[in-house]
Every structure is written in structure tokens, then in C-alpha cells.
C-alpha atoms as a PDB file:
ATOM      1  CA  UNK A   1       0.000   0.000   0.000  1.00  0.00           C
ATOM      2  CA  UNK A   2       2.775   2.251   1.235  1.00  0.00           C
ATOM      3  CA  UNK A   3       4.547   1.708  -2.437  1.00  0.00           C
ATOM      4  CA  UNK A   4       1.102   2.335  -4.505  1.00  0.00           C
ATOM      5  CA  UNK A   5       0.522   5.735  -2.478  1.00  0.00           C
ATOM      6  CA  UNK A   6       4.804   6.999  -3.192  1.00  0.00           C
ATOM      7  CA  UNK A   7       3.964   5.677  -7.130  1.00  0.00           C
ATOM      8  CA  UNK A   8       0.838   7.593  -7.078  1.00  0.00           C
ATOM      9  CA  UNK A   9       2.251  10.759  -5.098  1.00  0.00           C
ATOM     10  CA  UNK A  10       4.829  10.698  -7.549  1.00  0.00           C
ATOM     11  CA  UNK A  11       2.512  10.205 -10.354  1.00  0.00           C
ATOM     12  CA  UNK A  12       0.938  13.193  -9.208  1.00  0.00           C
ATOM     13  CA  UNK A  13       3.944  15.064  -8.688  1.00  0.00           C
ATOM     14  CA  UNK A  14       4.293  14.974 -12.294  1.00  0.00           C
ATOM     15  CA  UNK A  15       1.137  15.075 -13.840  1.00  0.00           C
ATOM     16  CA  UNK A  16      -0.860  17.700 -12.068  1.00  0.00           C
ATOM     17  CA  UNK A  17       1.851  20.503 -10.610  1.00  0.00           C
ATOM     18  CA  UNK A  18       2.955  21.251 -14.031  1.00  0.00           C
ATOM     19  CA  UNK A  19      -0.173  21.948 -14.813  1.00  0.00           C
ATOM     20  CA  UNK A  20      -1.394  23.650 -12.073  1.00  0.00           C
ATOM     21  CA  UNK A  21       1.660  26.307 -11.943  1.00  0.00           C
ATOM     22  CA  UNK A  22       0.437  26.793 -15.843  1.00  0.00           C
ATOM     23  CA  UNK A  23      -2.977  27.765 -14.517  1.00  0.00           C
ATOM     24  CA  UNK A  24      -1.394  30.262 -11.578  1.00  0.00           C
ATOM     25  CA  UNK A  25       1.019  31.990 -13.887  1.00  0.00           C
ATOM     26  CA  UNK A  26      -1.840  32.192 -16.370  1.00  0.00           C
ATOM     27  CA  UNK A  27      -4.106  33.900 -14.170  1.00  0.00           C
ATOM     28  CA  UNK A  28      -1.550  36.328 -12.537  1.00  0.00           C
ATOM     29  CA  UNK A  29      -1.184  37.364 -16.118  1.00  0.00           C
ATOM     30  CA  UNK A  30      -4.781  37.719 -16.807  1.00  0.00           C
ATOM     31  CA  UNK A  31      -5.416  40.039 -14.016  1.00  0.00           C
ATOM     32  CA  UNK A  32      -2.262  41.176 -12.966  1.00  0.00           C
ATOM     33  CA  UNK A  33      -2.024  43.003  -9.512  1.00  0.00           C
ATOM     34  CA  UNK A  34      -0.317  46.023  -8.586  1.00  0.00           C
ATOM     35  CA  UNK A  35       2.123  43.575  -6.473  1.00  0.00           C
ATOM     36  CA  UNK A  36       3.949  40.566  -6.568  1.00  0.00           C
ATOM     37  CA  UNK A  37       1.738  37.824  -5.830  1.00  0.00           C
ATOM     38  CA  UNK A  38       3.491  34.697  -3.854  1.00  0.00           C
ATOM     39  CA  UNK A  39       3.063  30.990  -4.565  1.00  0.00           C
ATOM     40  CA  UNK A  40       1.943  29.131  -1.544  1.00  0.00           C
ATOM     41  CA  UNK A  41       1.784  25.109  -0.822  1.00  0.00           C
ATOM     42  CA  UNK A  42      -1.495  24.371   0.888  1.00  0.00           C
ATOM     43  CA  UNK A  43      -1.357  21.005   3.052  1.00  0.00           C
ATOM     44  CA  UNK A  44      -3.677  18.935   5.034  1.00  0.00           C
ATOM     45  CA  UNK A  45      -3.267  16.347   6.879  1.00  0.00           C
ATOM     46  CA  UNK A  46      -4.636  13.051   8.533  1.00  0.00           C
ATOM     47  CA  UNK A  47      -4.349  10.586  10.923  1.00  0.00           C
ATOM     48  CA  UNK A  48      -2.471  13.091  13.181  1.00  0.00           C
ATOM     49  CA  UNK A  49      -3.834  14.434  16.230  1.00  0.00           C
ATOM     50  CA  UNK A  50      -1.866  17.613  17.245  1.00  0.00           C
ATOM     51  CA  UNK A  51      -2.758  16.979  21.238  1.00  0.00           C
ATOM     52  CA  UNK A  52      -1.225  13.381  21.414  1.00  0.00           C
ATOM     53  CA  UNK A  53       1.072  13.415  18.541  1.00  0.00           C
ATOM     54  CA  UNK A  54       4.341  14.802  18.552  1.00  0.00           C
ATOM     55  CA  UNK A  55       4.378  18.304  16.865  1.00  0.00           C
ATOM     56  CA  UNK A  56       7.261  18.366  14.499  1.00  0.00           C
ATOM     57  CA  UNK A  57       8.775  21.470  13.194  1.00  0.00           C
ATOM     58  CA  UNK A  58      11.459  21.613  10.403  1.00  0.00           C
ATOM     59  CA  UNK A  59      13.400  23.579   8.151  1.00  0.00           C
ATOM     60  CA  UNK A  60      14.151  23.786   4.584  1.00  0.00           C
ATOM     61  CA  UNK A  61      16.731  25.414   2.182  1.00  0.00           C
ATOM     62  CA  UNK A  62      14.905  25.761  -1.500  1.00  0.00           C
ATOM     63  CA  UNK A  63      16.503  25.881  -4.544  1.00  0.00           C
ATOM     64  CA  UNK A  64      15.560  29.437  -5.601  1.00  0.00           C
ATOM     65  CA  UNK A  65      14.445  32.824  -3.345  1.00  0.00           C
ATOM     66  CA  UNK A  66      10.511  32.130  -3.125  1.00  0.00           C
ATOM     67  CA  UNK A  67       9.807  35.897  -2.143  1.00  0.00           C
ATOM     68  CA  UNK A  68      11.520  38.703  -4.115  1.00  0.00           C
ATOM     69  CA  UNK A  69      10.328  41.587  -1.515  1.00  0.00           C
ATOM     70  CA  UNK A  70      12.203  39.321   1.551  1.00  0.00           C
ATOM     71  CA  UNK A  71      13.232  41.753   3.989  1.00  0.00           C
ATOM     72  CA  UNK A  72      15.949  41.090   6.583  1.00  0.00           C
ATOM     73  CA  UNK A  73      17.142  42.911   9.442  1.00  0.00           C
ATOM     74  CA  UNK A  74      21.007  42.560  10.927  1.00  0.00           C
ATOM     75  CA  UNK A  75      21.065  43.013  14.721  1.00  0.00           C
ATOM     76  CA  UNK A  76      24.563  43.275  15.198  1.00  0.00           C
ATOM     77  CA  UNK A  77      27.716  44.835  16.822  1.00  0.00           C
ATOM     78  CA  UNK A  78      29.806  47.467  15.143  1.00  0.00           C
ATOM     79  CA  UNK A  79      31.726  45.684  13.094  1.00  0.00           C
ATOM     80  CA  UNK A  80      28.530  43.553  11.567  1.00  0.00           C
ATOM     81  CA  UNK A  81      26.978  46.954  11.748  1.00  0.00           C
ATOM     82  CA  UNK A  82      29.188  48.852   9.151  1.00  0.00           C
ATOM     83  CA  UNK A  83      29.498  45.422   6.897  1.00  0.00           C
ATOM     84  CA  UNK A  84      25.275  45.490   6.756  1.00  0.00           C
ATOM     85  CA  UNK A  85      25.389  48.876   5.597  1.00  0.00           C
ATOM     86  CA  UNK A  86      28.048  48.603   2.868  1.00  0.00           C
ATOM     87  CA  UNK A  87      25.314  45.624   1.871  1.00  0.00           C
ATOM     88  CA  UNK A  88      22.417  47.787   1.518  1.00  0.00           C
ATOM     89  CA  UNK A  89      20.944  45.393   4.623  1.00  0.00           C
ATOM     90  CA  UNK A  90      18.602  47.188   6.657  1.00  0.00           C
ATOM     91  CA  UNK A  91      20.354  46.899  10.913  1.00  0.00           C
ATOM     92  CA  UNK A  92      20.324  48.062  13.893  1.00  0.00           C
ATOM     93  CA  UNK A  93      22.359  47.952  17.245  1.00  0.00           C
ATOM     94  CA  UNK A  94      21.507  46.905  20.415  1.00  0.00           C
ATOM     95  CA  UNK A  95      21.223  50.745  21.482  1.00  0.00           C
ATOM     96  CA  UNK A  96      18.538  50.559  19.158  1.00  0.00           C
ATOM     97  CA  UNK A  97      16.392  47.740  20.458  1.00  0.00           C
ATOM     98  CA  UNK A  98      16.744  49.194  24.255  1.00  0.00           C
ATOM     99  CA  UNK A  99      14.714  52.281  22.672  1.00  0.00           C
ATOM    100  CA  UNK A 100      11.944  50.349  22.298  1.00  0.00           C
ATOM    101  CA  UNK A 101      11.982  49.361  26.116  1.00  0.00           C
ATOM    102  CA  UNK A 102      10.212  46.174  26.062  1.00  0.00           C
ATOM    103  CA  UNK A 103       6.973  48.335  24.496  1.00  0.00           C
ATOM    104  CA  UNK A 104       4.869  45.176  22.739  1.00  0.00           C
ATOM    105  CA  UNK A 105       3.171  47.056  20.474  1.00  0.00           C
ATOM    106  CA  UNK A 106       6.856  48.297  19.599  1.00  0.00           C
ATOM    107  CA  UNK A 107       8.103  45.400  19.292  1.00  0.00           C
ATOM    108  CA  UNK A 108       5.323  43.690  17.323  1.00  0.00           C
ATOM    109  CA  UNK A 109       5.556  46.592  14.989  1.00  0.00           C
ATOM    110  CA  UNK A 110       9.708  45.530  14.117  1.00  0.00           C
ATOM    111  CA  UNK A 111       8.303  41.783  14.414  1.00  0.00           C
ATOM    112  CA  UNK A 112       5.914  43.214  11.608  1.00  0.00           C
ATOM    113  CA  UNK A 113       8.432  44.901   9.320  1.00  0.00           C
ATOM    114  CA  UNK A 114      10.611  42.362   7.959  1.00  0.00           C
ATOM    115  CA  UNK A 115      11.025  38.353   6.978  1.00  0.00           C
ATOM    116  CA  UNK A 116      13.598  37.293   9.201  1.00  0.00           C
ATOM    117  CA  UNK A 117      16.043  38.885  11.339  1.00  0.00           C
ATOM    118  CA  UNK A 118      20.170  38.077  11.865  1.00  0.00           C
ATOM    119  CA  UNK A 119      22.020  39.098  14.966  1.00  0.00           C
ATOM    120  CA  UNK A 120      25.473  38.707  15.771  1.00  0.00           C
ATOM    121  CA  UNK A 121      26.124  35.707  17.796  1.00  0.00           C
ATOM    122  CA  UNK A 122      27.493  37.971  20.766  1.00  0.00           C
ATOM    123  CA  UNK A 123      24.213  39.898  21.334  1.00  0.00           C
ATOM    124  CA  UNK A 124      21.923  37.252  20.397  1.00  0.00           C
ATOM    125  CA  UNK A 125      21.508  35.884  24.367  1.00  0.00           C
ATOM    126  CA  UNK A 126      20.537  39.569  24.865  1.00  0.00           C
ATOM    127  CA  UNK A 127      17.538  39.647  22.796  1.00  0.00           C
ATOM    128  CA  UNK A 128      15.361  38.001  25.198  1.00  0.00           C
ATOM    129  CA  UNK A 129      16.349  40.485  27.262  1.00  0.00           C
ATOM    130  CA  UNK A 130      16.126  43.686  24.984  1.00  0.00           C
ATOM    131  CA  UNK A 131      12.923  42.971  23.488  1.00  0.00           C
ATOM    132  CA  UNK A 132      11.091  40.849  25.886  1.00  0.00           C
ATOM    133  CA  UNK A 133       9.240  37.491  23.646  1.00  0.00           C
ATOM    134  CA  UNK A 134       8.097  39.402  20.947  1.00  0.00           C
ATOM    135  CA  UNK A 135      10.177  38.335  18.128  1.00  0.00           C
ATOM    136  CA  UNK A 136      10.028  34.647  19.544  1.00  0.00           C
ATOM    137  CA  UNK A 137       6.411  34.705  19.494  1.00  0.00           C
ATOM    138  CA  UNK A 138       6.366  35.934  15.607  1.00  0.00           C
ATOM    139  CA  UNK A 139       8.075  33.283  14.909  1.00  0.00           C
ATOM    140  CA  UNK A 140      11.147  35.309  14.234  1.00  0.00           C
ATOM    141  CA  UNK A 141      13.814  34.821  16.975  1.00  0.00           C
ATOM    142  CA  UNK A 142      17.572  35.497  15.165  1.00  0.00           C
ATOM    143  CA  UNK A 143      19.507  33.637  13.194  1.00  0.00           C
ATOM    144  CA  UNK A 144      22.993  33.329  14.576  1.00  0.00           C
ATOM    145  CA  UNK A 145      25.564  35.394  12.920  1.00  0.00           C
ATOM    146  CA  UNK A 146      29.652  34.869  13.045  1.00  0.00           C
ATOM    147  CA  UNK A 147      32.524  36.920  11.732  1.00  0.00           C
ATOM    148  CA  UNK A 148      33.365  33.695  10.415  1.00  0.00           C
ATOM    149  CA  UNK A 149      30.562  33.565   8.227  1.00  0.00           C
ATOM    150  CA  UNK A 150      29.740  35.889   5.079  1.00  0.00           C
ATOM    151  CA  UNK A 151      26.935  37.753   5.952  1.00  0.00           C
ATOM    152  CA  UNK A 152      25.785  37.791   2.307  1.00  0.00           C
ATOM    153  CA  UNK A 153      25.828  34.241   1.502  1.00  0.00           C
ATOM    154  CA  UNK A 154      24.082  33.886   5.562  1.00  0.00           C
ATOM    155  CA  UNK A 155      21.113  36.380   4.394  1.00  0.00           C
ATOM    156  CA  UNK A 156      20.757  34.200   1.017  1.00  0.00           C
ATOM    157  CA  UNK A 157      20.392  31.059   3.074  1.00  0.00           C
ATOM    158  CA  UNK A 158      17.920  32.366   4.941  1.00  0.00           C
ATOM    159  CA  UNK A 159      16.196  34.226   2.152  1.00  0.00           C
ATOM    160  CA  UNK A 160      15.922  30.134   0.330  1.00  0.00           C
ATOM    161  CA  UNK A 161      15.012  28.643   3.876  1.00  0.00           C
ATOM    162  CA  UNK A 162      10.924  27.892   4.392  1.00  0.00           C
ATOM    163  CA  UNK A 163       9.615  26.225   7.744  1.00  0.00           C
ATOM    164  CA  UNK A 164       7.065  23.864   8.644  1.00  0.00           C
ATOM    165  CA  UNK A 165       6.108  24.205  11.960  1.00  0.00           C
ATOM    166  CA  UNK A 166       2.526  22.064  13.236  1.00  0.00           C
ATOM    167  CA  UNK A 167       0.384  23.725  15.527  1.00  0.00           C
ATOM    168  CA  UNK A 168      -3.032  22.785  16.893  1.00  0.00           C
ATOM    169  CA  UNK A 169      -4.660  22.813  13.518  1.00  0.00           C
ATOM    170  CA  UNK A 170      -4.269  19.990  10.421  1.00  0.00           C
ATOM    171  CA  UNK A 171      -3.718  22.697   7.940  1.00  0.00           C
ATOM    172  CA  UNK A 172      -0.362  24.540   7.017  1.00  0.00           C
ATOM    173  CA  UNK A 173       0.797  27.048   4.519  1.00  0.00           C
ATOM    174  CA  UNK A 174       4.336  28.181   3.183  1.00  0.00           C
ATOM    175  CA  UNK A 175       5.606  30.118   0.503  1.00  0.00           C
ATOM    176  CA  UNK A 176       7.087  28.238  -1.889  1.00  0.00           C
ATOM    177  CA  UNK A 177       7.655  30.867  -4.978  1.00  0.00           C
ATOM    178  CA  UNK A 178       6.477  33.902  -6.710  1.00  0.00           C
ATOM    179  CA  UNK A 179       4.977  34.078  -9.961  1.00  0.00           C
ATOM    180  CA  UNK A 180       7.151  35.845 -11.947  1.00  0.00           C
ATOM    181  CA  UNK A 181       9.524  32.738 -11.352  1.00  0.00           C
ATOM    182  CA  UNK A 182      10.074  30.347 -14.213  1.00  0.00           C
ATOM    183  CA  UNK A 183       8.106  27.552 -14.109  1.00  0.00           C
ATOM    184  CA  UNK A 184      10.837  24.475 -13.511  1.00  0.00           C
ATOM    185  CA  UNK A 185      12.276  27.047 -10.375  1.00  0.00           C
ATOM    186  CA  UNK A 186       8.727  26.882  -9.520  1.00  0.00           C
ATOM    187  CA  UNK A 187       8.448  23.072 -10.017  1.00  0.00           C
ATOM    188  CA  UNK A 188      11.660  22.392  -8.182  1.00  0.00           C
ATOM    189  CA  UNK A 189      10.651  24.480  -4.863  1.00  0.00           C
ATOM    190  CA  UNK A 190       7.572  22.700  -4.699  1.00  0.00           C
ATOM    191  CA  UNK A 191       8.731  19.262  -5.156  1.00  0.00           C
ATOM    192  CA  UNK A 192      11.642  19.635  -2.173  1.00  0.00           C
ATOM    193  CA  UNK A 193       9.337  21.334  -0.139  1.00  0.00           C
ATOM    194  CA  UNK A 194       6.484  18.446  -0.759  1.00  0.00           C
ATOM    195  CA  UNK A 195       9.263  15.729  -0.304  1.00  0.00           C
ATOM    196  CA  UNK A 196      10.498  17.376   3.012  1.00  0.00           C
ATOM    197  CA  UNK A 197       7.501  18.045   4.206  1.00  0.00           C
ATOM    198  CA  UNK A 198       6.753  14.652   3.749  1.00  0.00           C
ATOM    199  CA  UNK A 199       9.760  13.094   5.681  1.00  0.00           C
ATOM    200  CA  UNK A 200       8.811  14.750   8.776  1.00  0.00           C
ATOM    201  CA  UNK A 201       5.220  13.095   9.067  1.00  0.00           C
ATOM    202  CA  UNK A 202       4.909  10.170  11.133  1.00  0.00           C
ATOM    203  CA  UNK A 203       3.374   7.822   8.518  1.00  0.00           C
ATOM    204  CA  UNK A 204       4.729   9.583   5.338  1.00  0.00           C
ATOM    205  CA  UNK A 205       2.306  10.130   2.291  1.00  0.00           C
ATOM    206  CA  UNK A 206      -0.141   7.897   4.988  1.00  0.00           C
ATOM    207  CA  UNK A 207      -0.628  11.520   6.586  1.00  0.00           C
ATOM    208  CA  UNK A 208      -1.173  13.783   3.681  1.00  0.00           C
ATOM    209  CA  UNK A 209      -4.908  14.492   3.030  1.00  0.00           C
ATOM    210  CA  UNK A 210      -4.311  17.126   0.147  1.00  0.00           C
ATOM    211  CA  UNK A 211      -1.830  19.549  -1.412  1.00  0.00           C
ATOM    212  CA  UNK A 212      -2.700  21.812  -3.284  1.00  0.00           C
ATOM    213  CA  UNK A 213      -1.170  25.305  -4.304  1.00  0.00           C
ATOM    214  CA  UNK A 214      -2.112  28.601  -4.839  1.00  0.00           C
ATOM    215  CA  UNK A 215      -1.161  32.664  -5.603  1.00  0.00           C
ATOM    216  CA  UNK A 216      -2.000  35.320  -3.415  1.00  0.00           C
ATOM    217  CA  UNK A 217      -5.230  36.215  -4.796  1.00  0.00           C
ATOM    218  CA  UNK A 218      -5.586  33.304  -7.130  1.00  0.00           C
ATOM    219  CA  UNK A 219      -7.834  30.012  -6.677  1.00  0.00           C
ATOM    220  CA  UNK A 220      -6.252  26.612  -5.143  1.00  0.00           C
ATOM    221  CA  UNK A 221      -4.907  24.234  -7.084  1.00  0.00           C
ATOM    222  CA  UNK A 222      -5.219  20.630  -6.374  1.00  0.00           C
ATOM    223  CA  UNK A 223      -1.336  18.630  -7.040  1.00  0.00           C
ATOM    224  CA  UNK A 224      -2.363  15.128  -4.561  1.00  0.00           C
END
């Protein structure tokens, strides 16, 4: 059974997302918006029940940037500081963060403005601390940052990087793409986020209900 569901997820793979990124990119181009709409994978599960089962969460570096308009921010110390800047990265110190003293609605607003922040790894423990659990609870807590690292290739990697995170519902979304992307960048995205996605469920394909994607303000599209 297990072999006949991978044969006919694959099947589908291959049959229907083609297809349905067609119909997406079609219909962005039919009524175009005044932004950028964003490619999301739908899923659904079964057989999983978020209050006994183990909620996994996991993380993902795609092939290509899914979101053009990705914003990050560099919390760092003076020397990541002045690199940001000669980047064009938007940053700011930890002088900056103790301005917003611990004000949620503050903090929720910086939570707000960008994708994904970077600090360096000698002020990260201080975030906590700074900001109170605001960025935490966006989902958003730092990625460490080295002066071993580049910063460039770091904010790349986490410009290509998606999560999948289950909560108390059987539904999750991510962006996968954009529609302006070509559609076998589009196709590849999907299919490692689908086949990751699927390696963290207990049962496999056993636990996948539907997939289906979608734009912005386009209709879904069924792929399995």
C-alpha cells in the first residue's frame, strides 16, 4: 500500500503541478495586480492528532528565493553593523532595540516589518532580554551570525530557507515561490518542499490528506 501511495504521489507530482503552476502563472497574467503575488503550498493532513502526537517542526533550504520583496534585518555589533550597511541590509544595534523598552506594540511593529532577522552571535543571548518574547512569538527569533561567516551568503540562506512548523490545527501554509519565477524554479521548490515536508510526518504520504497550491489572490490548485 505504502509503495502504490509513493507511485501515485509521484505520479501526481508529475502530472498535475505542471499543470497547475500553468494555470497560476496564467491567471496572474490575466489580471495582474499592482504587487507581486506569492506561490503558496497548501497542506492537510490526517491521521495526526496535534494533542497526542508529537508536533514536528522543520526547516528547509529551496533551490531558488521564493519571495523577491524578503526583507531582513542585521542586529549586530559594530563591526557587523558597518558590513550590513556597505550591503544595503537594513540593521540596527543593540542601542537601538533598548529604545523600544520592552513596548509590545513596539516590538510587534519591528516583528511586523521584515522576513527574518540576523544578529550577531554575541548579542543574540541579549535579545530576550532587549525585546522581551516578541520576536520569539512571531516566529522570528535570530539567526545566529559569526565573523566567520559571510553575511551575504548567511542572508541568502535564509532568504531560500521555508519552515514547517505544526500547531493545533491539520492545515499549514508556506511560501514556496512567486509568480514571476520560471516555471521548472517553480516546479523544483515545490517538489523539495512536498518531499520534506513529507519526511517529517509520522506515517509519510499515509498523513497527507491534500496539497494543493495557490497565488495570493488566485484560486487553489489541487497537485495530490
Amino acid at each position: 500500500k505504502q509503495w502504490y501511495q509513493r507511485r501515485v504521489a509521484i505520479t501526481a507530482g508529475k502530472e498535475f503541478l505542471l499543470e497547475a503552476i500553468t494555470s497560476i502563472q496564467d491567471g496572474s497574467k490575466a489580471k495582474q495586480r499592482k504587487f507581486l503575488e506569492t506561490v503558496e503550498l497548501q497542506i492537510a493532513l490526517k491521521n495526526y492528532d496535534p494533542a497526542r502526537d508529537k508536533r514536528f517542526t522543520g526547516t528547509v533550504k529551496l533551490r531558488h528565493v521564493p519571495k523577491k520583496s524578503f526583507k531582513v534585518c542585521i542586529i549586530g555589533d559594530d563591526r557587523h553593523l558597518d558590513e550590513a550597511k556597505s550591503l544595503g541590509y537594513d540593521c540596527k544595534s543593540a542601542e537601538d532595540l533598548k529604545k523600544l523598552n520592552k513596548n509590545k506594540k513596539l516590538v510587534k511593529k519591528l516583528a511586523k516589518g521584515y522576513d527574518a532577522f540576523m544578529a550577531s552571535d554575541g548579542l543574540i543571548k541579549q535579545i530576550p532580554r532587549l525585546l522581551g518574547p516578541g520576536l520569539n512569538k512571531a516566529g522570528k527569533f535570530p539567526t545566529s551570525l559569526s565573523h566567520q561567516e559571510s553575511m551575504e551568503e548567511k542572508v541568502e540562506t535564509v532568504k531560500r530557507t521555508i519552515k514547517f512548523q505544526m500547531k493545533k490545527v491539520l492545515c499549514l501554509s508556506v511560501a514556496v515561490g512567486n509568480v514571476s519565477m520560471e516555471m521548472d524554479e517553480l516546479n523544483a521548490n515545490i517538489m523539495l518542499a512536498v518531499n520534506f515536508l513529507v519526511s517529517l510526518l509520522k506515517k509519510n504520504w499515509q498523513n497527507v490528506r491534500s496539497l494543493h497550491i495557490k497565488s495570493t489572490m488566485g484560486k487553489p490548485h489541487r497537485i495530490y
